Amino acid sequence: MTNDHNKELEKAILVGCQLQTVDDGRFEYSLDELHSLTKTAKGEVIMTITQKRERIHPATYIGKGKVEELLQLEEELEPDVIIFNDELSPSQVRNLSAKLQSRVIDRTQLILDIFASRANSKEGKLQVELAQLQYLLPRLTGKGIELSRLGGGIGTRGPGETKLETDRRHIHKRVDDIKGQLSVIVQHRERYRERRKKNNTYQIALVGYTNAGKSTLFNRLTEADSFEENLLFATLDPMTRKMILPCGLTTLLTDTVGFIQDLPTSLIAAFRSTLEEVKEADLILHVVDSANPDYFNHEQTVYKLLDELNVESIPILTIYNKKDKVHSDFVPSSKSASLLVSAFVENDLLQIKTMIEDTMIDEMDEYQVSLPSSEGRILAHLKQETILKELRYNEESEKYDCTGYIFKNHSLSGQLRDFYS
């Protein structure tokens, strides 16, 4: 079984160029992440070569001497693919492809490739194809050296690959067609979100760096079956499920695509509509992997992308996940309220839900009402749509005494005024 698995893996050489403005720690981490991305794309890293330079070589990314070294390594190790740690320009791809026998791809193409293999929904597949076409369009010159290498493997997967051997005009037409289809899906999503708002449903978005454990937490908190695995970008398509809080209030929890530093701009644009779920949330749960040595930079990457989404008015709770494997240097650094948890400990899940309740109460008004037994409909709504802290039947008045918290703009607020005790 192991031998069969290894045969499936493509051999890859990684190439990184460290500029003087990038410190050693950040550069090493970016290479480790490229290694993880390669593994996720079913590649096996057989060699990593690096170079320090004042600036990226405009023609070949690395210097002439390093290109010669790469040629010798290629002859010796016979890799299937050579992966560069930054986005290459069209001319750099052409020049390197002319010198090297193996497929040449960059970090952006690798991420696009992973997204292509993970997209399941119609929207996800369309977004990936759009990003792939927009990335590859400026790289198609004449017959295209790159096209002759599209024989399958890392960097060639996805819904866009079969369209690439057509001319530019057809590709532009396909891009316009995809944008049209996506706009219809976005409009449908917006109508769906508006309907949820009208139904007074409290919406929570799970965000975090890729592989922080969002999908595992999502599954445990909602008893859903979202895909979870120890790989980068295990979740691509957003999923929304009901989550019931200890008080009985029903909320909606949405699992979102993982963030990553140096995310390709084409992907940020293409997945903007997916991240719109975050903008519409009433609360953001920021999940951080406390076992990762670079957890602090992961936090900062997520905050930077959240800033770009303009969500500063939405409260954030930080969930430091994987406490059973917490890194020796870990220190909570969140400015907001935080918890250190394990997704596999029931009491920790209860703590998360209780913390969500407490955050909601800070934004709500308290109510104390006495409802006659004939108002069973209102009582049912109080249980499902408010935080009902106390409910007891008063035998003297033959009414239900209810104490709890409700949002100011909730439709029940007006109805309760007649029953205040």
PDB file of C-alpha atoms in Angstrom, residues 109-279:
ATOM      1  CA  GLN A 109      -0.414  28.238  -9.443  1.00  0.00           C
ATOM      2  CA  LEU A 110       0.134  25.671  -6.680  1.00  0.00           C
ATOM      3  CA  ILE A 111      -2.563  27.266  -4.481  1.00  0.00           C
ATOM      4  CA  LEU A 112      -4.922  27.487  -7.462  1.00  0.00           C
ATOM      5  CA  ASP A 113      -4.273  23.807  -8.107  1.00  0.00           C
ATOM      6  CA  ILE A 114      -5.215  22.875  -4.525  1.00  0.00           C
ATOM      7  CA  PHE A 115      -8.345  25.021  -4.703  1.00  0.00           C
ATOM      8  CA  ALA A 116      -9.292  23.303  -7.970  1.00  0.00           C
ATOM      9  CA  SER A 117      -9.066  19.856  -6.380  1.00  0.00           C
ATOM     10  CA  ARG A 118     -11.116  20.974  -3.339  1.00  0.00           C
ATOM     11  CA  ALA A 119     -13.998  22.895  -4.923  1.00  0.00           C
ATOM     12  CA  ASN A 120     -17.259  20.956  -4.683  1.00  0.00           C
ATOM     13  CA  SER A 121     -20.060  23.483  -5.154  1.00  0.00           C
ATOM     14  CA  LYS A 122     -20.928  25.067  -8.486  1.00  0.00           C
ATOM     15  CA  GLU A 123     -19.868  28.463  -7.130  1.00  0.00           C
ATOM     16  CA  GLY A 124     -16.537  27.137  -5.839  1.00  0.00           C
ATOM     17  CA  LYS A 125     -15.718  25.517  -9.176  1.00  0.00           C
ATOM     18  CA  LEU A 126     -16.624  28.667 -11.103  1.00  0.00           C
ATOM     19  CA  GLN A 127     -14.519  30.848  -8.782  1.00  0.00           C
ATOM     20  CA  VAL A 128     -11.501  28.570  -9.202  1.00  0.00           C
ATOM     21  CA  GLU A 129     -11.863  28.449 -12.963  1.00  0.00           C
ATOM     22  CA  LEU A 130     -12.125  32.244 -13.108  1.00  0.00           C
ATOM     23  CA  ALA A 131      -8.987  32.668 -10.987  1.00  0.00           C
ATOM     24  CA  GLN A 132      -7.101  30.094 -13.081  1.00  0.00           C
ATOM     25  CA  LEU A 133      -8.045  31.727 -16.382  1.00  0.00           C
ATOM     26  CA  GLN A 134      -7.177  35.222 -15.136  1.00  0.00           C
ATOM     27  CA  TYR A 135      -3.826  33.947 -13.907  1.00  0.00           C
ATOM     28  CA  LEU A 136      -2.965  32.001 -17.067  1.00  0.00           C
ATOM     29  CA  LEU A 137      -4.262  34.461 -19.683  1.00  0.00           C
ATOM     30  CA  PRO A 138      -1.186  36.770 -19.670  1.00  0.00           C
ATOM     31  CA  ARG A 139       1.005  33.652 -19.700  1.00  0.00           C
ATOM     32  CA  LEU A 140      -0.387  32.304 -22.977  1.00  0.00           C
ATOM     33  CA  THR A 141       1.884  33.583 -25.718  1.00  0.00           C
ATOM     34  CA  GLY A 142       1.586  32.153 -29.199  1.00  0.00           C
ATOM     35  CA  LYS A 143       1.136  28.413 -28.869  1.00  0.00           C
ATOM     36  CA  GLY A 144       2.422  28.790 -25.310  1.00  0.00           C
ATOM     37  CA  ILE A 145       5.354  26.847 -23.895  1.00  0.00           C
ATOM     38  CA  GLU A 146       3.258  26.243 -20.789  1.00  0.00           C
ATOM     39  CA  LEU A 147       0.474  24.594 -22.779  1.00  0.00           C
ATOM     40  CA  SER A 148       2.806  21.962 -24.172  1.00  0.00           C
ATOM     41  CA  ARG A 149       3.510  20.917 -20.575  1.00  0.00           C
ATOM     42  CA  LEU A 150      -0.130  20.538 -19.507  1.00  0.00           C
ATOM     43  CA  GLY A 151       0.014  16.779 -19.491  1.00  0.00           C
ATOM     44  CA  GLY A 152      -1.450  16.383 -16.019  1.00  0.00           C
ATOM     45  CA  GLY A 153      -0.045  16.714 -12.514  1.00  0.00           C
ATOM     46  CA  ILE A 154       0.516  19.500  -9.990  1.00  0.00           C
ATOM     47  CA  GLY A 155      -0.359  22.900 -11.401  1.00  0.00           C
ATOM     48  CA  THR A 156      -2.531  21.515 -14.210  1.00  0.00           C
ATOM     49  CA  ARG A 157      -5.646  20.391 -12.353  1.00  0.00           C
ATOM     50  CA  GLY A 158      -8.999  22.054 -12.259  1.00  0.00           C
ATOM     51  CA  PRO A 159     -12.009  23.030 -14.295  1.00  0.00           C
ATOM     52  CA  GLY A 160     -10.005  25.506 -16.364  1.00  0.00           C
ATOM     53  CA  GLU A 161      -7.436  23.149 -17.848  1.00  0.00           C
ATOM     54  CA  THR A 162      -9.494  21.802 -20.773  1.00  0.00           C
ATOM     55  CA  LYS A 163     -10.256  25.341 -21.978  1.00  0.00           C
ATOM     56  CA  LEU A 164      -6.639  26.482 -22.163  1.00  0.00           C
ATOM     57  CA  GLU A 165      -5.813  25.276 -25.651  1.00  0.00           C
ATOM     58  CA  THR A 166      -8.372  27.560 -27.239  1.00  0.00           C
ATOM     59  CA  ASP A 167      -7.456  31.058 -28.361  1.00  0.00           C
ATOM     60  CA  ARG A 168      -7.514  34.192 -26.228  1.00  0.00           C
ATOM     61  CA  ARG A 169     -10.873  35.336 -27.602  1.00  0.00           C
ATOM     62  CA  HIS A 170     -12.607  32.193 -26.368  1.00  0.00           C
ATOM     63  CA  ILE A 171     -10.909  32.498 -22.983  1.00  0.00           C
ATOM     64  CA  HIS A 172     -12.088  36.109 -22.608  1.00  0.00           C
ATOM     65  CA  LYS A 173     -15.596  34.968 -23.551  1.00  0.00           C
ATOM     66  CA  ARG A 174     -15.450  32.207 -20.930  1.00  0.00           C
ATOM     67  CA  VAL A 175     -14.279  34.703 -18.273  1.00  0.00           C
ATOM     68  CA  ASP A 176     -17.266  36.966 -19.041  1.00  0.00           C
ATOM     69  CA  ASP A 177     -19.595  33.957 -18.928  1.00  0.00           C
ATOM     70  CA  ILE A 178     -18.264  32.858 -15.510  1.00  0.00           C
ATOM     71  CA  LYS A 179     -18.577  36.391 -14.114  1.00  0.00           C
ATOM     72  CA  GLY A 180     -22.203  36.455 -15.266  1.00  0.00           C
ATOM     73  CA  GLN A 181     -22.965  33.121 -13.596  1.00  0.00           C
ATOM     74  CA  LEU A 182     -21.223  34.183 -10.393  1.00  0.00           C
ATOM     75  CA  SER A 183     -23.175  37.444 -10.202  1.00  0.00           C
ATOM     76  CA  VAL A 184     -26.429  35.447 -10.299  1.00  0.00           C
ATOM     77  CA  ILE A 185     -25.155  33.180  -7.488  1.00  0.00           C
ATOM     78  CA  VAL A 186     -24.052  36.219  -5.449  1.00  0.00           C
ATOM     79  CA  GLN A 187     -27.509  37.808  -5.838  1.00  0.00           C
ATOM     80  CA  HIS A 188     -29.113  34.547  -4.687  1.00  0.00           C
ATOM     81  CA  ARG A 189     -26.765  34.425  -1.682  1.00  0.00           C
ATOM     82  CA  GLU A 190     -27.636  38.038  -0.787  1.00  0.00           C
ATOM     83  CA  ARG A 191     -31.382  37.281  -0.919  1.00  0.00           C
ATOM     84  CA  TYR A 192     -30.800  34.241   1.285  1.00  0.00           C
ATOM     85  CA  ARG A 193     -28.835  36.346   3.793  1.00  0.00           C
ATOM     86  CA  GLU A 194     -31.579  39.012   3.834  1.00  0.00           C
ATOM     87  CA  ARG A 195     -34.149  36.309   4.553  1.00  0.00           C
ATOM     88  CA  ARG A 196     -32.057  35.038   7.463  1.00  0.00           C
ATOM     89  CA  LYS A 197     -31.788  38.612   8.808  1.00  0.00           C
ATOM     90  CA  LYS A 198     -35.578  39.032   8.636  1.00  0.00           C
ATOM     91  CA  ASN A 199     -35.946  35.791  10.573  1.00  0.00           C
ATOM     92  CA  ASN A 200     -33.881  37.370  13.389  1.00  0.00           C
ATOM     93  CA  THR A 201     -31.306  34.555  13.181  1.00  0.00           C
ATOM     94  CA  TYR A 202     -28.002  35.310  14.913  1.00  0.00           C
ATOM     95  CA  GLN A 203     -25.140  34.583  12.502  1.00  0.00           C
ATOM     96  CA  ILE A 204     -21.625  33.533  13.515  1.00  0.00           C
ATOM     97  CA  ALA A 205     -18.667  33.163  11.132  1.00  0.00           C
ATOM     98  CA  LEU A 206     -15.686  30.891  11.813  1.00  0.00           C
ATOM     99  CA  VAL A 207     -12.492  32.397  10.402  1.00  0.00           C
ATOM    100  CA  GLY A 208      -8.835  31.533  10.794  1.00  0.00           C
ATOM    101  CA  TYR A 209      -5.590  30.595   9.123  1.00  0.00           C
ATOM    102  CA  THR A 210      -5.763  27.478   6.993  1.00  0.00           C
ATOM    103  CA  ASN A 211      -5.451  24.230   8.987  1.00  0.00           C
ATOM    104  CA  ALA A 212      -6.241  25.938  12.326  1.00  0.00           C
ATOM    105  CA  GLY A 213      -8.974  23.368  12.992  1.00  0.00           C
ATOM    106  CA  LYS A 214     -12.038  25.390  11.948  1.00  0.00           C
ATOM    107  CA  SER A 215     -13.838  22.487  10.272  1.00  0.00           C
ATOM    108  CA  THR A 216     -13.231  20.195  13.253  1.00  0.00           C
ATOM    109  CA  LEU A 217     -14.695  22.811  15.607  1.00  0.00           C
ATOM    110  CA  PHE A 218     -17.538  23.454  13.158  1.00  0.00           C
ATOM    111  CA  ASN A 219     -18.439  19.764  13.114  1.00  0.00           C
ATOM    112  CA  ARG A 220     -18.330  19.429  16.907  1.00  0.00           C
ATOM    113  CA  LEU A 221     -20.324  22.596  17.565  1.00  0.00           C
ATOM    114  CA  THR A 222     -23.038  21.855  14.996  1.00  0.00           C
ATOM    115  CA  GLU A 223     -22.883  18.047  14.668  1.00  0.00           C
ATOM    116  CA  ALA A 224     -22.353  18.537  10.936  1.00  0.00           C
ATOM    117  CA  ASP A 225     -20.172  16.567   8.516  1.00  0.00           C
ATOM    118  CA  SER A 226     -17.884  19.181   6.960  1.00  0.00           C
ATOM    119  CA  PHE A 227     -14.670  17.736   5.456  1.00  0.00           C
ATOM    120  CA  GLU A 228     -11.812  17.840   7.948  1.00  0.00           C
ATOM    121  CA  GLU A 229      -8.234  16.718   7.452  1.00  0.00           C
ATOM    122  CA  ASN A 230      -4.749  17.790   8.493  1.00  0.00           C
ATOM    123  CA  LEU A 231      -4.107  19.517   5.165  1.00  0.00           C
ATOM    124  CA  LEU A 232      -4.054  23.112   4.002  1.00  0.00           C
ATOM    125  CA  PHE A 233      -7.373  24.322   2.536  1.00  0.00           C
ATOM    126  CA  ALA A 234      -9.344  21.253   3.663  1.00  0.00           C
ATOM    127  CA  THR A 235     -12.459  23.460   3.420  1.00  0.00           C
ATOM    128  CA  LEU A 236     -13.123  25.555   0.344  1.00  0.00           C
ATOM    129  CA  ASP A 237     -16.873  25.932  -0.011  1.00  0.00           C
ATOM    130  CA  PRO A 238     -18.561  27.791   2.863  1.00  0.00           C
ATOM    131  CA  MET A 239     -21.024  25.713   4.860  1.00  0.00           C
ATOM    132  CA  THR A 240     -23.721  26.998   7.224  1.00  0.00           C
ATOM    133  CA  ARG A 241     -25.395  24.899   9.923  1.00  0.00           C
ATOM    134  CA  LYS A 242     -27.614  25.482  12.965  1.00  0.00           C
ATOM    135  CA  MET A 243     -25.893  25.674  16.344  1.00  0.00           C
ATOM    136  CA  ILE A 244     -28.004  25.524  19.497  1.00  0.00           C
ATOM    137  CA  LEU A 245     -26.659  27.405  22.530  1.00  0.00           C
ATOM    138  CA  PRO A 246     -27.051  26.073  26.117  1.00  0.00           C
ATOM    139  CA  CYS A 247     -29.984  28.468  26.675  1.00  0.00           C
ATOM    140  CA  GLY A 248     -31.828  26.884  23.727  1.00  0.00           C
ATOM    141  CA  LEU A 249     -31.307  29.795  21.299  1.00  0.00           C
ATOM    142  CA  THR A 250     -30.728  28.658  17.693  1.00  0.00           C
ATOM    143  CA  THR A 251     -27.901  30.405  15.840  1.00  0.00           C
ATOM    144  CA  LEU A 252     -26.291  29.878  12.441  1.00  0.00           C
ATOM    145  CA  LEU A 253     -22.584  28.999  12.229  1.00  0.00           C
ATOM    146  CA  THR A 254     -20.668  29.342   8.934  1.00  0.00           C
ATOM    147  CA  ASP A 255     -17.349  27.619   8.202  1.00  0.00           C
ATOM    148  CA  THR A 256     -15.222  29.678   5.773  1.00  0.00           C
ATOM    149  CA  VAL A 257     -12.179  29.085   3.564  1.00  0.00           C
ATOM    150  CA  GLY A 258      -8.874  29.249   5.447  1.00  0.00           C
ATOM    151  CA  PHE A 259      -6.747  32.385   5.157  1.00  0.00           C
ATOM    152  CA  ILE A 260      -3.073  32.271   4.153  1.00  0.00           C
ATOM    153  CA  GLN A 261      -0.304  34.859   3.918  1.00  0.00           C
ATOM    154  CA  ASP A 262       0.570  35.997   0.406  1.00  0.00           C
ATOM    155  CA  LEU A 263      -2.787  34.760  -0.887  1.00  0.00           C
ATOM    156  CA  PRO A 264      -2.829  35.391  -4.668  1.00  0.00           C
ATOM    157  CA  THR A 265      -4.685  38.607  -5.497  1.00  0.00           C
ATOM    158  CA  SER A 266      -6.704  36.785  -8.171  1.00  0.00           C
ATOM    159  CA  LEU A 267      -8.007  34.460  -5.461  1.00  0.00           C
ATOM    160  CA  ILE A 268      -8.838  37.260  -3.026  1.00  0.00           C
ATOM    161  CA  ALA A 269     -10.946  38.846  -5.766  1.00  0.00           C
ATOM    162  CA  ALA A 270     -12.514  35.566  -6.880  1.00  0.00           C
ATOM    163  CA  PHE A 271     -13.459  34.490  -3.372  1.00  0.00           C
ATOM    164  CA  ARG A 272     -14.663  37.883  -2.206  1.00  0.00           C
ATOM    165  CA  SER A 273     -18.284  36.731  -2.424  1.00  0.00           C
ATOM    166  CA  THR A 274     -17.467  33.673  -0.291  1.00  0.00           C
ATOM    167  CA  LEU A 275     -15.993  35.932   2.387  1.00  0.00           C
ATOM    168  CA  GLU A 276     -19.100  38.146   2.247  1.00  0.00           C
ATOM    169  CA  GLU A 277     -20.533  35.668   4.783  1.00  0.00           C
ATOM    170  CA  VAL A 278     -18.042  37.125   7.263  1.00  0.00           C
ATOM    171  CA  LYS A 279     -19.234  40.692   6.592  1.00  0.00           C
TER     172      LYS A 279
END
